[in-house]
C-alpha cells in the first residue's frame, strides 16, 4: 500500500467532516496516522471476507470492536444476500453501524464496504483500507464536539450488488431526509492520487475539498462506470461523494 493515498484520504475526509460537523476551533489540525491505517488494513486482510466464507463474521466482529473502542454506539444489521447459492448462515451478511451523536439530529454518513469479490484475495485496496481509514477518522473525532450526528457504516454485500447499502437505506427510510451527505471510501490504497466525484447539484461537497495536487475531480458520469455504495444513496436522492484512487 502507498501511504500517500491513505494519508490523503484521511486528511480529505477530516476536512470535509470539519466543514460539515465540527467547529474549526474544536477540531484543530488533526492528522490521520498512516501507520494505524496500515495496521488495521493488515488485520482485516487476515480474514477471508468473500461471500460464503465463515470468516466474514469474524471480520464484522473485529470492525464492531474497533468502533466500540472509538466511543461509537455500535449495532449490527444482518441480511440475507439475494441470488446466493450458499445455505444459511453462509448466505448471510452484516452491516456494522457505529453512531456518534452530535448536537443536532442531522446526519453525515461515512461508509466503506468490507467484503471482497474473489475468494482467497486479501482485498487490501478493495476495500480493507477504506474501512481502516474510516475507523481512523472515527478515532480522531472521538473527543470532538460535533454539530451533526455521524453514522460510520461498514457495509457488507457491496460486491454482490450494493446489497448492504441498499438494505440499510430500505430499512431506515425515516433517516433519509436527515442525511446531509454520504461520503463513501472505496479503493483508496494503491494509487498516488485521489479522485472525487459528485453530481452537479451536489457541487458544494466538492467545494469543501482542499486544493491539492493529490486530489482530482472527475466527471459525474464516472459515477455510473464503477458503482460503489454511494450509488445506493444517490438513487435515494441523498447528496453523496465517493473518494477513490488513481
mmCIF file of C-alpha atoms in Angstrom:
data_model
loop_
_atom_site.group_PDB
_atom_site.id
_atom_site.type_symbol
_atom_site.label_atom_id
_atom_site.label_comp_id
_atom_site.label_asym_id
_atom_site.label_seq_id
_atom_site.Cartn_x
_atom_site.Cartn_y
_atom_site.Cartn_z
ATOM 1 C CA UNK A 1 0.000 0.000 0.000
ATOM 2 C CA UNK A 2 1.073 3.534 -0.587
ATOM 3 C CA UNK A 3 0.967 5.811 2.451
ATOM 4 C CA UNK A 4 0.355 8.878 0.283
ATOM 5 C CA UNK A 5 -3.140 7.788 -0.699
ATOM 6 C CA UNK A 6 -4.025 6.668 2.810
ATOM 7 C CA UNK A 7 -2.745 9.888 4.388
ATOM 8 C CA UNK A 8 -4.558 11.999 1.815
ATOM 9 C CA UNK A 9 -7.798 10.072 2.263
ATOM 10 C CA UNK A 10 -7.732 10.600 5.986
ATOM 11 C CA UNK A 11 -6.892 14.292 5.624
ATOM 12 C CA UNK A 12 -9.562 14.954 2.993
ATOM 13 C CA UNK A 13 -12.224 13.146 4.976
ATOM 14 C CA UNK A 14 -11.338 15.076 8.108
ATOM 15 C CA UNK A 15 -11.501 18.391 6.273
ATOM 16 C CA UNK A 16 -14.868 17.555 4.741
ATOM 17 C CA UNK A 17 -16.205 16.471 8.125
ATOM 18 C CA UNK A 18 -14.758 19.566 9.788
ATOM 19 C CA UNK A 19 -16.700 21.808 7.425
ATOM 20 C CA UNK A 20 -19.899 19.883 7.987
ATOM 21 C CA UNK A 21 -19.987 18.654 11.576
ATOM 22 C CA UNK A 22 -17.412 20.242 13.870
ATOM 23 C CA UNK A 23 -16.425 23.813 14.796
ATOM 24 C CA UNK A 24 -12.981 24.570 13.406
ATOM 25 C CA UNK A 25 -11.728 25.623 16.817
ATOM 26 C CA UNK A 26 -12.766 22.295 18.326
ATOM 27 C CA UNK A 27 -11.240 20.173 15.581
ATOM 28 C CA UNK A 28 -7.893 21.966 15.403
ATOM 29 C CA UNK A 29 -5.489 20.345 12.950
ATOM 30 C CA UNK A 30 -5.941 16.577 13.347
ATOM 31 C CA UNK A 31 -3.820 14.233 11.279
ATOM 32 C CA UNK A 32 -4.678 10.699 10.257
ATOM 33 C CA UNK A 33 -1.981 8.180 11.178
ATOM 34 C CA UNK A 34 -0.985 6.087 8.117
ATOM 35 C CA UNK A 35 0.667 3.501 10.357
ATOM 36 C CA UNK A 36 -2.575 2.889 12.246
ATOM 37 C CA UNK A 37 -4.446 2.653 8.950
ATOM 38 C CA UNK A 38 -1.975 0.127 7.580
ATOM 39 C CA UNK A 39 -2.139 -1.958 10.758
ATOM 40 C CA UNK A 40 -5.926 -2.124 10.651
ATOM 41 C CA UNK A 41 -5.828 -2.877 6.927
ATOM 42 C CA UNK A 42 -3.443 -5.757 7.606
ATOM 43 C CA UNK A 43 -5.693 -7.071 10.385
ATOM 44 C CA UNK A 44 -8.746 -7.064 8.096
ATOM 45 C CA UNK A 45 -6.785 -8.817 5.354
ATOM 46 C CA UNK A 46 -6.241 -11.789 7.665
ATOM 47 C CA UNK A 47 -9.961 -12.553 7.350
ATOM 48 C CA UNK A 48 -11.450 -14.212 4.274
ATOM 49 C CA UNK A 49 -14.282 -11.776 3.519
ATOM 50 C CA UNK A 50 -15.823 -13.107 0.300
ATOM 51 C CA UNK A 51 -19.381 -14.395 0.039
ATOM 52 C CA UNK A 52 -19.764 -17.806 1.648
ATOM 53 C CA UNK A 53 -16.779 -17.515 3.958
ATOM 54 C CA UNK A 54 -17.287 -18.258 7.635
ATOM 55 C CA UNK A 55 -14.607 -15.659 8.474
ATOM 56 C CA UNK A 56 -16.806 -12.770 7.363
ATOM 57 C CA UNK A 57 -18.461 -12.918 10.772
ATOM 58 C CA UNK A 58 -15.060 -12.606 12.455
ATOM 59 C CA UNK A 59 -14.253 -9.591 10.260
ATOM 60 C CA UNK A 60 -17.569 -7.972 11.234
ATOM 61 C CA UNK A 61 -16.819 -8.640 14.900
ATOM 62 C CA UNK A 62 -13.377 -7.016 14.518
ATOM 63 C CA UNK A 63 -14.915 -3.903 12.953
ATOM 64 C CA UNK A 64 -17.632 -3.681 15.611
ATOM 65 C CA UNK A 65 -14.999 -3.971 18.334
ATOM 66 C CA UNK A 66 -12.881 -1.235 16.760
ATOM 67 C CA UNK A 67 -15.933 1.038 16.547
ATOM 68 C CA UNK A 68 -16.690 0.429 20.222
ATOM 69 C CA UNK A 69 -13.103 1.275 21.182
ATOM 70 C CA UNK A 70 -13.583 4.605 19.409
ATOM 71 C CA UNK A 71 -16.569 5.544 21.524
ATOM 72 C CA UNK A 72 -19.271 4.800 18.960
ATOM 73 C CA UNK A 73 -22.671 3.303 19.715
ATOM 74 C CA UNK A 74 -22.464 0.087 17.707
ATOM 75 C CA UNK A 75 -25.161 -2.075 16.160
ATOM 76 C CA UNK A 76 -25.135 -4.857 13.592
ATOM 77 C CA UNK A 77 -27.829 -5.438 10.981
ATOM 78 C CA UNK A 78 -27.811 -8.871 9.350
ATOM 79 C CA UNK A 79 -29.393 -9.597 5.993
ATOM 80 C CA UNK A 80 -29.596 -12.464 3.537
ATOM 81 C CA UNK A 81 -27.728 -11.977 0.286
ATOM 82 C CA UNK A 82 -30.037 -12.426 -2.708
ATOM 83 C CA UNK A 83 -29.371 -14.840 -5.564
ATOM 84 C CA UNK A 84 -26.938 -16.732 -3.348
ATOM 85 C CA UNK A 85 -26.315 -20.448 -3.788
ATOM 86 C CA UNK A 86 -24.944 -20.858 -0.249
ATOM 87 C CA UNK A 87 -27.177 -22.130 2.536
ATOM 88 C CA UNK A 88 -27.617 -20.141 5.748
ATOM 89 C CA UNK A 89 -25.654 -18.957 7.626
ATOM 90 C CA UNK A 90 -23.126 -18.593 4.795
ATOM 91 C CA UNK A 91 -25.659 -16.659 2.728
ATOM 92 C CA UNK A 92 -25.926 -14.010 5.434
ATOM 93 C CA UNK A 93 -24.005 -10.755 5.596
ATOM 94 C CA UNK A 94 -23.979 -7.822 8.003
ATOM 95 C CA UNK A 95 -23.790 -4.059 8.100
ATOM 96 C CA UNK A 96 -21.896 -2.686 11.091
ATOM 97 C CA UNK A 97 -23.089 0.737 12.179
ATOM 98 C CA UNK A 98 -21.258 2.995 14.632
ATOM 99 C CA UNK A 99 -23.046 6.194 15.634
ATOM 100 C CA UNK A 100 -21.506 9.289 17.160
ATOM 101 C CA UNK A 101 -24.221 11.645 18.377
ATOM 102 C CA UNK A 102 -23.913 15.323 17.559
ATOM 103 C CA UNK A 103 -25.671 18.484 18.686
ATOM 104 C CA UNK A 104 -28.440 18.033 16.100
ATOM 105 C CA UNK A 105 -30.292 15.134 14.501
ATOM 106 C CA UNK A 106 -28.826 15.936 11.075
ATOM 107 C CA UNK A 107 -26.656 13.060 9.829
ATOM 108 C CA UNK A 108 -23.397 12.655 7.957
ATOM 109 C CA UNK A 109 -22.778 9.101 6.727
ATOM 110 C CA UNK A 110 -19.204 7.879 6.294
ATOM 111 C CA UNK A 111 -19.084 4.442 4.674
ATOM 112 C CA UNK A 112 -16.775 1.754 3.328
ATOM 113 C CA UNK A 113 -17.589 -1.816 2.353
ATOM 114 C CA UNK A 114 -15.613 -4.646 3.939
ATOM 115 C CA UNK A 115 -16.481 -7.631 1.748
ATOM 116 C CA UNK A 116 -14.292 -8.911 -1.101
ATOM 117 C CA UNK A 117 -15.263 -10.139 -4.551
ATOM 118 C CA UNK A 118 -12.848 -13.038 -5.100
ATOM 119 C CA UNK A 119 -12.203 -15.857 -2.602
ATOM 120 C CA UNK A 120 -8.598 -16.136 -1.489
ATOM 121 C CA UNK A 121 -7.713 -12.498 -2.136
ATOM 122 C CA UNK A 122 -6.854 -10.196 0.797
ATOM 123 C CA UNK A 123 -8.791 -7.196 -0.532
ATOM 124 C CA UNK A 124 -6.381 -4.610 0.875
ATOM 125 C CA UNK A 125 -7.206 -1.921 -1.670
ATOM 126 C CA UNK A 126 -10.777 -3.107 -2.215
ATOM 127 C CA UNK A 127 -11.615 -2.354 0.462
ATOM 128 C CA UNK A 128 -9.915 -3.057 3.797
ATOM 129 C CA UNK A 129 -8.006 0.235 3.547
ATOM 130 C CA UNK A 130 -11.259 2.152 3.130
ATOM 131 C CA UNK A 131 -12.646 0.599 6.318
ATOM 132 C CA UNK A 132 -9.375 1.235 8.155
ATOM 133 C CA UNK A 133 -9.369 4.901 7.101
ATOM 134 C CA UNK A 134 -12.966 5.280 8.238
ATOM 135 C CA UNK A 135 -12.064 3.815 11.637
ATOM 136 C CA UNK A 136 -9.054 6.116 11.937
ATOM 137 C CA UNK A 137 -11.258 9.141 11.330
ATOM 138 C CA UNK A 138 -13.663 7.869 13.990
ATOM 139 C CA UNK A 139 -10.734 7.632 16.419
ATOM 140 C CA UNK A 140 -9.602 11.184 15.733
ATOM 141 C CA UNK A 141 -13.120 12.585 16.142
ATOM 142 C CA UNK A 142 -13.762 10.640 19.349
ATOM 143 C CA UNK A 143 -13.437 13.630 21.704
ATOM 144 C CA UNK A 144 -14.503 16.328 19.244
ATOM 145 C CA UNK A 145 -17.803 18.211 19.752
ATOM 146 C CA UNK A 146 -19.881 17.650 16.637
ATOM 147 C CA UNK A 147 -22.579 19.856 15.166
ATOM 148 C CA UNK A 148 -24.230 16.888 13.462
ATOM 149 C CA UNK A 149 -24.533 13.181 14.115
ATOM 150 C CA UNK A 150 -22.181 10.837 12.258
ATOM 151 C CA UNK A 151 -23.002 7.313 11.125
ATOM 152 C CA UNK A 152 -19.868 5.283 10.382
ATOM 153 C CA UNK A 153 -21.057 2.250 8.397
ATOM 154 C CA UNK A 154 -19.093 -0.776 7.208
ATOM 155 C CA UNK A 155 -21.303 -2.290 4.527
ATOM 156 C CA UNK A 156 -21.442 -5.956 3.627
ATOM 157 C CA UNK A 157 -22.686 -7.248 0.298
ATOM 158 C CA UNK A 158 -21.222 -4.459 -1.834
ATOM 159 C CA UNK A 159 -19.551 -6.857 -4.235
ATOM 160 C CA UNK A 160 -22.808 -8.731 -4.814
ATOM 161 C CA UNK A 161 -24.717 -5.657 -5.954
ATOM 162 C CA UNK A 162 -24.604 -2.935 -3.271
ATOM 163 C CA UNK A 163 -26.868 -5.095 -1.152
ATOM 164 C CA UNK A 164 -25.751 -3.846 2.247
ATOM 165 C CA UNK A 165 -26.202 -0.144 1.497
ATOM 166 C CA UNK A 166 -29.448 -0.741 -0.387
ATOM 167 C CA UNK A 167 -30.819 -2.783 2.508
ATOM 168 C CA UNK A 168 -29.768 -0.222 5.136
ATOM 169 C CA UNK A 169 -31.479 2.587 3.236
ATOM 170 C CA UNK A 170 -34.616 0.465 2.776
ATOM 171 C CA UNK A 171 -34.691 -0.378 6.486
ATOM 172 C CA UNK A 172 -34.226 3.253 7.579
ATOM 173 C CA UNK A 173 -36.497 5.451 5.437
ATOM 174 C CA UNK A 174 -37.027 7.805 8.373
ATOM 175 C CA UNK A 175 -33.353 8.800 8.223
ATOM 176 C CA UNK A 176 -33.221 9.816 4.539
ATOM 177 C CA UNK A 177 -34.337 13.416 4.993
ATOM 178 C CA UNK A 178 -31.920 13.864 7.884
ATOM 179 C CA UNK A 179 -28.811 12.826 5.912
ATOM 180 C CA UNK A 180 -26.814 15.880 4.860
ATOM 181 C CA UNK A 181 -24.221 13.939 2.858
ATOM 182 C CA UNK A 182 -22.902 10.402 2.426
ATOM 183 C CA UNK A 183 -19.127 10.052 1.955
ATOM 184 C CA UNK A 184 -18.006 6.684 0.572
ATOM 185 C CA UNK A 185 -14.421 5.374 0.647
ATOM 186 C CA UNK A 186 -13.677 2.656 -1.899
ATOM 187 C CA UNK A 187 -10.289 1.572 -3.309
ATOM 188 C CA UNK A 188 -8.028 4.238 -1.840
ATOM 189 C CA UNK A 189 -4.766 2.402 -1.168
ATOM 190 C CA UNK A 190 -2.977 1.677 -4.437
ATOM 191 C CA UNK A 191 -2.798 4.928 -6.395
ATOM 192 C CA UNK A 192 -0.861 8.154 -5.975
ATOM 193 C CA UNK A 193 -3.861 10.436 -6.427
ATOM 194 C CA UNK A 194 -7.389 10.567 -5.065
ATOM 195 C CA UNK A 195 -10.342 11.058 -7.387
ATOM 196 C CA UNK A 196 -13.575 12.679 -6.251
ATOM 197 C CA UNK A 197 -16.935 12.600 -7.983
ATOM 198 C CA UNK A 198 -20.327 14.115 -7.221
ATOM 199 C CA UNK A 199 -23.416 15.156 -9.164
ATOM 200 C CA UNK A 200 -23.610 18.799 -10.356
ATOM 201 C CA UNK A 201 -26.397 19.601 -7.885
ATOM 202 C CA UNK A 202 -24.108 18.425 -5.091
ATOM 203 C CA UNK A 203 -21.229 20.629 -6.143
ATOM 204 C CA UNK A 204 -20.994 22.122 -2.659
ATOM 205 C CA UNK A 205 -19.422 18.873 -1.418
ATOM 206 C CA UNK A 206 -16.539 19.168 -3.873
ATOM 207 C CA UNK A 207 -16.103 22.821 -2.976
ATOM 208 C CA UNK A 208 -15.316 21.707 0.581
ATOM 209 C CA UNK A 209 -12.240 19.781 -0.557
ATOM 210 C CA UNK A 210 -8.833 21.413 -0.085
ATOM 211 C CA UNK A 211 -6.751 22.366 -3.136
ATOM 212 C CA UNK A 212 -4.122 19.669 -3.581
ATOM 213 C CA UNK A 213 -2.056 18.070 -6.332
ATOM 214 C CA UNK A 214 -3.119 14.720 -4.870
ATOM 215 C CA UNK A 215 -6.834 15.345 -5.423
ATOM 216 C CA UNK A 216 -8.514 15.356 -8.802
ATOM 217 C CA UNK A 217 -12.159 15.975 -9.597
ATOM 218 C CA UNK A 218 -13.631 13.638 -12.200
ATOM 219 C CA UNK A 219 -16.771 13.948 -14.378
ATOM 220 C CA UNK A 220 -20.062 12.960 -12.788
ATOM 221 C CA UNK A 221 -20.769 10.349 -15.489
ATOM 222 C CA UNK A 222 -17.979 8.230 -13.978
ATOM 223 C CA UNK A 223 -20.364 7.523 -11.093
ATOM 224 C CA UNK A 224 -22.119 5.095 -13.438
ATOM 225 C CA UNK A 225 -18.924 3.369 -14.617
ATOM 226 C CA UNK A 226 -17.808 1.794 -11.344
ATOM 227 C CA UNK A 227 -20.701 1.878 -8.937
ATOM 228 C CA UNK A 228 -19.950 1.734 -5.237
ATOM 229 C CA UNK A 229 -22.218 2.098 -2.237
ATOM 230 C CA UNK A 230 -22.513 5.807 -2.945
ATOM 231 C CA UNK A 231 -24.800 4.843 -5.845
ATOM 232 C CA UNK A 232 -27.427 3.484 -3.450
ATOM 233 C CA UNK A 233 -27.511 6.857 -1.676
ATOM 234 C CA UNK A 234 -27.616 8.716 -4.972
ATOM 235 C CA UNK A 235 -30.568 6.581 -6.098
ATOM 236 C CA UNK A 236 -32.344 7.590 -2.884
ATOM 237 C CA UNK A 237 -31.797 11.282 -3.686
ATOM 238 C CA UNK A 238 -29.181 11.785 -0.954
ATOM 239 C CA UNK A 239 -26.118 14.001 -1.647
ATOM 240 C CA UNK A 240 -23.066 11.785 -1.912
ATOM 241 C CA UNK A 241 -19.386 11.811 -2.806
ATOM 242 C CA UNK A 242 -17.012 8.959 -3.498
ATOM 243 C CA UNK A 243 -13.277 9.062 -2.774
ATOM 244 C CA UNK A 244 -11.178 6.561 -4.728
ATOM 245 C CA UNK A 245 -7.667 6.307 -6.148
ATOM 246 C CA UNK A 246 -5.951 6.655 -9.455
#
